[in-house]
Amino acid sequence: RIASPDIAVVTNVYPAHLAGFGSVGKIAEEKLAIAKGLAPSGILIINADCQILLDSVRRLKLAFQKLSCFNDDADYCIDNFIMGPLASSFTIDKAIVEIPLPGRGNVENALAAWAICSNFGITAAQFADAVKSISPVSMRTEMLKIGSLTVISDCYNANPASVKNALDILASLAGSQKRRAVFICGDMAELGRSEQDLHRQLGEQIAKSGVNLLITLGNLASIAAESARKTSPDIQTNSFKSNTDLCNNLRDLIKDSDIILVKGSRVNKLELVVDKLKELFSGPR
């Protein structure tokens, strides 16, 4: 209400911060409360690919516009979507947009940005020119070359949806380059009473995504490791309770040319693991 925005965009709703909100439905309602502060002629835009958002906005009887990566009946949509391991491209209003960032999540973010820009007179060509040189944010699907390693540093935070997105990127990279996939996984925090079940489900997801080596940090992440072993006897797992122990064992666990995803909630401080990988693998071996 203080900002009185002209446009509000709600990009998604997933299980996160459940310890505070209790349910995904409550999270949706809280996010959509931004509509109460819109300017009188303000526009509410939601991601129509997120069913719970669609259901919630209709139940609350809010006026809204839709963005979608996959449905061309939305107010804002894309064509000719191509997702690669390191970048993606798509077409809007006959302009080819290239996003030099990995993962479907970044495509959804770009479409949300376009939905806003298009309301302020920016052309598709101008938008495409602006985003083609966008830089990654530190610790958010940040691609690092550390010696012969490729490291996906995504250790700013974690919830079930963001981990799935990061695993998809890891699987795509490892598959295209025929290299070993390693996941250094920390606890997903603030999930309330669902935390153990969500970590068990994460373990199944990890095993099915083709991860070869799973290294976990924390009690909850160890539940994911146990679940992964039950799902796939081929996956190798190592679990640690402290950052120090994990870092002290990295030299024995990591091999040259591995592709490594490092992801967990802030409580894990997994950037310390990335720093240790730099120390161990940046120089001649």
CSV table of C-alpha atoms in Angstrom, one decimal:
chain,number,residue,atom,x,y,z
A,1,ARG,CA,0.0,0.0,0.0
A,2,ILE,CA,2.9,2.3,0.6
A,3,ALA,CA,4.5,1.7,-2.8
A,4,SER,CA,1.1,1.6,-4.6
A,5,PRO,CA,2.7,-0.3,-7.6
A,6,ASP,CA,1.3,0.0,-11.1
A,7,ILE,CA,2.1,-3.7,-11.8
A,8,ALA,CA,2.5,-6.7,-9.6
A,9,VAL,CA,3.7,-10.1,-10.8
A,10,VAL,CA,3.4,-13.4,-8.8
A,11,THR,CA,5.8,-15.8,-10.5
A,12,ASN,CA,5.1,-19.1,-8.6
A,13,VAL,CA,4.0,-20.8,-5.4
A,14,TYR,CA,5.8,-23.9,-4.1
A,15,PRO,CA,6.4,-25.5,-0.8
A,16,ALA,CA,8.7,-23.1,1.0
A,17,HIS,CA,8.6,-21.3,4.4
A,18,LEU,CA,5.9,-23.8,5.4
A,19,ALA,CA,7.1,-23.5,9.0
A,20,GLY,CA,5.6,-20.0,9.0
A,21,PHE,CA,2.6,-20.3,6.7
A,22,GLY,CA,1.5,-23.9,7.2
A,23,SER,CA,0.3,-24.7,3.7
A,24,VAL,CA,1.0,-23.9,0.1
A,25,GLY,CA,-2.5,-22.4,-0.2
A,26,LYS,CA,-1.7,-19.9,2.6
A,27,ILE,CA,1.5,-19.0,0.8
A,28,ALA,CA,-0.5,-18.3,-2.4
A,29,GLU,CA,-3.0,-16.1,-0.5
A,30,GLU,CA,-0.1,-14.1,1.1
A,31,LYS,CA,1.6,-13.5,-2.2
A,32,LEU,CA,-1.6,-12.4,-3.9
A,33,ALA,CA,-2.3,-9.9,-1.1
A,34,ILE,CA,0.0,-7.6,-3.0
A,35,ALA,CA,-3.1,-6.9,-5.2
A,36,LYS,CA,-4.6,-5.0,-2.2
A,37,GLY,CA,-1.8,-2.4,-2.6
A,38,LEU,CA,-2.0,-1.9,-6.4
A,39,ALA,CA,-2.7,1.6,-7.8
A,40,PRO,CA,-6.4,2.0,-8.9
A,41,SER,CA,-5.5,1.2,-12.5
A,42,GLY,CA,-2.9,-1.4,-11.5
A,43,ILE,CA,-2.3,-4.7,-13.2
A,44,LEU,CA,-1.9,-8.1,-11.4
A,45,ILE,CA,-0.1,-10.7,-13.5
A,46,ILE,CA,0.3,-14.3,-12.5
A,47,ASN,CA,2.1,-17.3,-13.8
A,48,ALA,CA,-0.8,-19.4,-15.3
A,49,ASP,CA,1.5,-22.5,-15.5
A,50,CYS,CA,1.2,-22.6,-11.7
A,51,GLN,CA,-2.2,-24.2,-11.0
A,52,ILE,CA,-2.5,-23.2,-7.4
A,53,LEU,CA,-2.0,-19.6,-8.3
A,54,LEU,CA,-4.8,-19.9,-10.9
A,55,ASP,CA,-7.1,-21.5,-8.4
A,56,SER,CA,-6.3,-19.0,-5.7
A,57,VAL,CA,-6.7,-15.9,-7.8
A,58,ARG,CA,-10.1,-17.1,-9.0
A,59,ARG,CA,-11.3,-18.0,-5.5
A,60,LEU,CA,-10.3,-14.5,-4.3
A,61,LYS,CA,-12.1,-13.0,-7.4
A,62,LEU,CA,-9.2,-10.9,-8.4
A,63,ALA,CA,-8.8,-9.3,-11.8
A,64,PHE,CA,-5.6,-10.6,-13.4
A,65,GLN,CA,-3.6,-11.2,-16.5
A,66,LYS,CA,-1.8,-14.5,-17.4
A,67,LEU,CA,1.8,-15.3,-18.5
A,68,SER,CA,2.7,-18.8,-19.6
A,69,CYS,CA,5.6,-20.5,-21.2
A,70,PHE,CA,3.4,-23.2,-22.7
A,71,ASN,CA,-0.1,-21.9,-23.4
A,72,ASP,CA,-0.6,-19.5,-26.2
A,73,ASP,CA,-3.9,-18.3,-24.9
A,74,ALA,CA,-2.1,-16.4,-22.1
A,75,ASP,CA,-1.7,-12.6,-22.2
A,76,TYR,CA,2.1,-13.0,-22.3
A,77,CYS,CA,3.6,-16.1,-23.9
A,78,ILE,CA,6.6,-17.4,-25.8
A,79,ASP,CA,7.1,-19.4,-29.1
A,80,ASN,CA,9.9,-21.6,-30.4
A,81,PHE,CA,11.2,-22.4,-26.9
A,82,ILE,CA,14.6,-24.1,-26.9
A,83,MET,CA,16.3,-25.0,-23.6
A,84,GLY,CA,20.0,-25.9,-23.7
A,85,PRO,CA,22.3,-26.9,-20.8
A,86,LEU,CA,23.7,-23.4,-20.4
A,87,ALA,CA,21.3,-21.1,-22.2
A,88,SER,CA,17.8,-20.9,-23.7
A,89,SER,CA,16.0,-19.1,-26.5
A,90,PHE,CA,12.5,-18.3,-27.5
A,91,THR,CA,10.5,-15.9,-29.6
A,92,ILE,CA,8.2,-13.0,-28.6
A,93,ASP,CA,6.5,-10.8,-31.2
A,94,LYS,CA,8.9,-12.2,-33.8
A,95,ALA,CA,12.0,-11.2,-31.9
A,96,ILE,CA,14.4,-14.0,-30.9
A,97,VAL,CA,15.3,-13.7,-27.2
A,98,GLU,CA,18.4,-15.5,-25.9
A,99,ILE,CA,18.9,-16.0,-22.2
A,100,PRO,CA,22.5,-16.8,-21.3
A,101,LEU,CA,21.5,-18.5,-18.1
A,102,PRO,CA,20.6,-22.2,-17.5
A,103,GLY,CA,17.3,-23.7,-16.5
A,104,ARG,CA,13.6,-23.3,-17.2
A,105,GLY,CA,13.3,-21.0,-14.1
A,106,ASN,CA,15.3,-18.3,-15.8
A,107,VAL,CA,13.0,-18.5,-18.9
A,108,GLU,CA,9.9,-18.0,-16.6
A,109,ASN,CA,11.7,-15.1,-15.0
A,110,ALA,CA,12.5,-13.5,-18.4
A,111,LEU,CA,8.9,-13.9,-19.4
A,112,ALA,CA,7.8,-12.2,-16.2
A,113,ALA,CA,10.2,-9.3,-17.0
A,114,TRP,CA,8.8,-9.0,-20.5
A,115,ALA,CA,5.3,-8.8,-19.2
A,116,ILE,CA,6.3,-5.8,-17.2
A,117,CYS,CA,8.4,-4.2,-19.9
A,118,SER,CA,5.7,-4.5,-22.5
A,119,ASN,CA,3.4,-2.4,-20.4
A,120,PHE,CA,5.9,0.5,-20.4
A,121,GLY,CA,6.5,0.8,-24.2
A,122,ILE,CA,9.6,-1.4,-24.5
A,123,THR,CA,9.6,-3.3,-27.7
A,124,ALA,CA,10.4,-7.0,-28.0
A,125,ALA,CA,13.6,-6.1,-30.0
A,126,GLN,CA,14.7,-3.8,-27.3
A,127,PHE,CA,14.0,-6.4,-24.6
A,128,ALA,CA,15.9,-9.1,-26.5
A,129,ASP,CA,18.9,-6.8,-26.9
A,130,ALA,CA,18.9,-6.0,-23.2
A,131,VAL,CA,18.7,-9.5,-21.8
A,132,LYS,CA,21.2,-11.2,-24.1
A,133,SER,CA,24.1,-10.0,-21.9
A,134,ILE,CA,22.5,-10.5,-18.5
A,135,SER,CA,24.9,-11.8,-15.8
A,136,PRO,CA,24.2,-14.5,-13.2
A,137,VAL,CA,23.7,-13.5,-9.6
A,138,SER,CA,26.3,-14.8,-7.2
A,139,MET,CA,25.3,-18.2,-5.6
A,140,ARG,CA,22.2,-18.5,-7.8
A,141,THR,CA,22.8,-21.1,-10.5
A,142,GLU,CA,26.2,-19.5,-11.0
A,143,MET,CA,28.3,-21.5,-13.4
A,144,LEU,CA,32.0,-21.7,-12.3
A,145,LYS,CA,35.0,-23.3,-13.9
A,146,ILE,CA,37.3,-24.5,-11.2
A,147,GLY,CA,40.3,-26.2,-12.8
A,148,SER,CA,38.8,-29.2,-14.7
A,149,LEU,CA,35.6,-29.0,-12.7
A,150,THR,CA,32.3,-27.4,-13.6
A,151,VAL,CA,30.5,-26.1,-10.5
A,152,ILE,CA,26.9,-24.9,-10.3
A,153,SER,CA,27.0,-22.7,-7.3
A,154,ASP,CA,23.3,-22.4,-6.2
A,155,CYS,CA,23.9,-22.2,-2.5
A,156,TYR,CA,21.9,-19.0,-1.6
A,157,ASN,CA,18.8,-20.9,-0.6
A,158,ALA,CA,16.8,-24.1,-1.4
A,159,ASN,CA,13.2,-25.4,-1.5
A,160,PRO,CA,11.8,-28.5,-3.3
A,161,ALA,CA,11.0,-26.6,-6.5
A,162,SER,CA,14.3,-24.8,-6.8
A,163,VAL,CA,16.2,-28.0,-6.1
A,164,LYS,CA,14.3,-29.7,-8.9
A,165,ASN,CA,15.2,-26.9,-11.3
A,166,ALA,CA,18.9,-27.1,-10.3
A,167,LEU,CA,18.9,-30.9,-10.7
A,168,ASP,CA,17.4,-30.6,-14.2
A,169,ILE,CA,20.3,-28.3,-15.1
A,170,LEU,CA,22.9,-30.7,-13.6
A,171,ALA,CA,21.3,-33.7,-15.5
A,172,SER,CA,21.3,-31.7,-18.8
A,173,LEU,CA,24.9,-30.6,-18.4
A,174,ALA,CA,26.3,-34.0,-17.3
A,175,GLY,CA,24.3,-35.8,-20.0
A,176,SER,CA,25.4,-33.5,-22.9
A,177,GLN,CA,29.1,-33.7,-21.8
A,178,LYS,CA,29.1,-37.3,-20.6
A,179,ARG,CA,30.6,-36.4,-17.3
A,180,ARG,CA,30.0,-37.6,-13.7
A,181,ALA,CA,27.2,-35.8,-12.0
A,182,VAL,CA,27.8,-34.9,-8.3
A,183,PHE,CA,25.3,-33.2,-6.0
A,184,ILE,CA,26.5,-31.6,-2.8
A,185,CYS,CA,23.2,-31.2,-1.0
A,186,GLY,CA,22.4,-29.3,2.2
A,187,ASP,CA,19.2,-29.3,4.3
A,188,MET,CA,16.1,-27.5,2.9
A,189,ALA,CA,15.1,-25.3,5.9
A,190,GLU,CA,11.8,-23.9,7.0
A,191,LEU,CA,9.6,-26.7,5.7
A,192,GLY,CA,7.7,-27.3,9.0
A,193,ARG,CA,6.0,-30.6,9.7
A,194,SER,CA,6.5,-31.7,6.1
A,195,GLU,CA,10.3,-31.5,6.2
A,196,GLN,CA,11.1,-35.2,6.5
A,197,ASP,CA,8.6,-36.2,3.8
A,198,LEU,CA,9.9,-33.6,1.5
A,199,HIS,CA,13.5,-34.7,2.0
A,200,ARG,CA,12.5,-38.3,1.3
A,201,GLN,CA,10.8,-37.2,-1.9
A,202,LEU,CA,13.9,-35.2,-2.8
A,203,GLY,CA,16.0,-38.4,-2.4
A,204,GLU,CA,13.8,-40.2,-4.9
A,205,GLN,CA,14.1,-37.3,-7.3
A,206,ILE,CA,17.9,-37.2,-6.9
A,207,ALA,CA,18.2,-40.9,-7.7
A,208,LYS,CA,15.9,-40.6,-10.8
A,209,SER,CA,17.8,-37.6,-12.1
A,210,GLY,CA,21.0,-39.6,-12.8
A,211,VAL,CA,23.2,-38.2,-10.0
A,212,ASN,CA,26.2,-40.5,-9.6
A,213,LEU,CA,27.5,-39.2,-6.3
A,214,LEU,CA,25.4,-37.5,-3.6
A,215,ILE,CA,27.2,-35.8,-0.8
A,216,THR,CA,24.9,-34.4,1.9
A,217,LEU,CA,25.3,-31.9,4.8
A,218,GLY,CA,22.9,-32.0,7.7
A,219,ASN,CA,20.4,-34.3,9.4
A,220,LEU,CA,17.6,-33.6,6.9
A,221,ALA,CA,19.7,-34.0,3.8
A,222,SER,CA,20.9,-37.4,5.2
A,223,ILE,CA,17.2,-38.5,5.0
A,224,ALA,CA,17.4,-37.6,1.3
A,225,ALA,CA,20.6,-39.7,0.9
A,226,GLU,CA,18.9,-42.7,2.5
A,227,SER,CA,15.9,-42.3,0.2
A,228,ALA,CA,18.1,-42.0,-2.8
A,229,ARG,CA,19.9,-45.3,-1.9
A,230,LYS,CA,16.6,-47.1,-1.6
A,231,THR,CA,15.5,-45.7,-4.9
A,232,SER,CA,18.7,-46.6,-6.8
A,233,PRO,CA,21.3,-49.0,-5.6
A,234,ASP,CA,23.8,-47.5,-8.1
A,235,ILE,CA,24.0,-44.1,-6.5
A,236,GLN,CA,27.0,-43.5,-4.2
A,237,THR,CA,26.2,-41.4,-1.1
A,238,ASN,CA,28.3,-39.8,1.6
A,239,SER,CA,26.7,-37.9,4.5
A,240,PHE,CA,28.3,-35.3,6.9
A,241,LYS,CA,27.1,-33.4,9.9
A,242,SER,CA,29.4,-30.5,9.6
A,243,ASN,CA,30.9,-28.2,6.9
A,244,THR,CA,34.3,-28.9,8.3
A,245,ASP,CA,34.0,-32.7,7.9
A,246,LEU,CA,32.6,-32.4,4.4
A,247,CYS,CA,35.4,-30.0,3.3
A,248,ASN,CA,38.1,-32.2,4.8
A,249,ASN,CA,36.8,-35.1,2.6
A,250,LEU,CA,36.4,-33.3,-0.7
A,251,ARG,CA,39.8,-34.3,-2.1
A,252,ASP,CA,39.0,-38.0,-1.7
A,253,LEU,CA,35.5,-37.7,-3.1
A,254,ILE,CA,35.7,-35.3,-6.1
A,255,LYS,CA,37.4,-36.3,-9.3
A,256,ASP,CA,38.8,-34.3,-12.2
A,257,SER,CA,36.1,-33.2,-14.7
A,258,ASP,CA,33.2,-33.7,-12.4
A,259,ILE,CA,30.1,-31.5,-12.8
A,260,ILE,CA,29.1,-30.5,-9.3
A,261,LEU,CA,25.8,-28.9,-8.1
A,262,VAL,CA,26.2,-27.2,-4.7
A,263,LYS,CA,22.8,-26.4,-3.3
A,264,GLY,CA,21.1,-26.0,0.1
A,265,SER,CA,19.4,-23.4,2.4
A,266,ARG,CA,21.4,-20.5,3.9
A,267,VAL,CA,21.8,-22.4,7.2
A,268,ASN,CA,24.3,-24.7,5.5
A,269,LYS,CA,26.7,-22.0,4.4
A,270,LEU,CA,27.6,-24.1,1.4
A,271,GLU,CA,29.6,-21.3,-0.2
A,272,LEU,CA,32.3,-22.5,2.2
A,273,VAL,CA,32.3,-25.8,0.2
A,274,VAL,CA,32.6,-23.8,-3.1
A,275,ASP,CA,35.6,-21.9,-1.6
A,276,LYS,CA,37.2,-25.3,-0.6
A,277,LEU,CA,36.8,-26.6,-4.1
A,278,LYS,CA,38.5,-23.5,-5.4
A,279,GLU,CA,41.4,-24.1,-3.0
A,280,LEU,CA,41.7,-27.8,-3.9
A,281,PHE,CA,41.2,-27.7,-7.7
A,282,SER,CA,42.2,-24.2,-9.0
A,283,GLY,CA,45.9,-24.9,-9.2
A,284,PRO,CA,48.0,-27.6,-10.9
A,285,ARG,CA,47.4,-31.1,-9.6
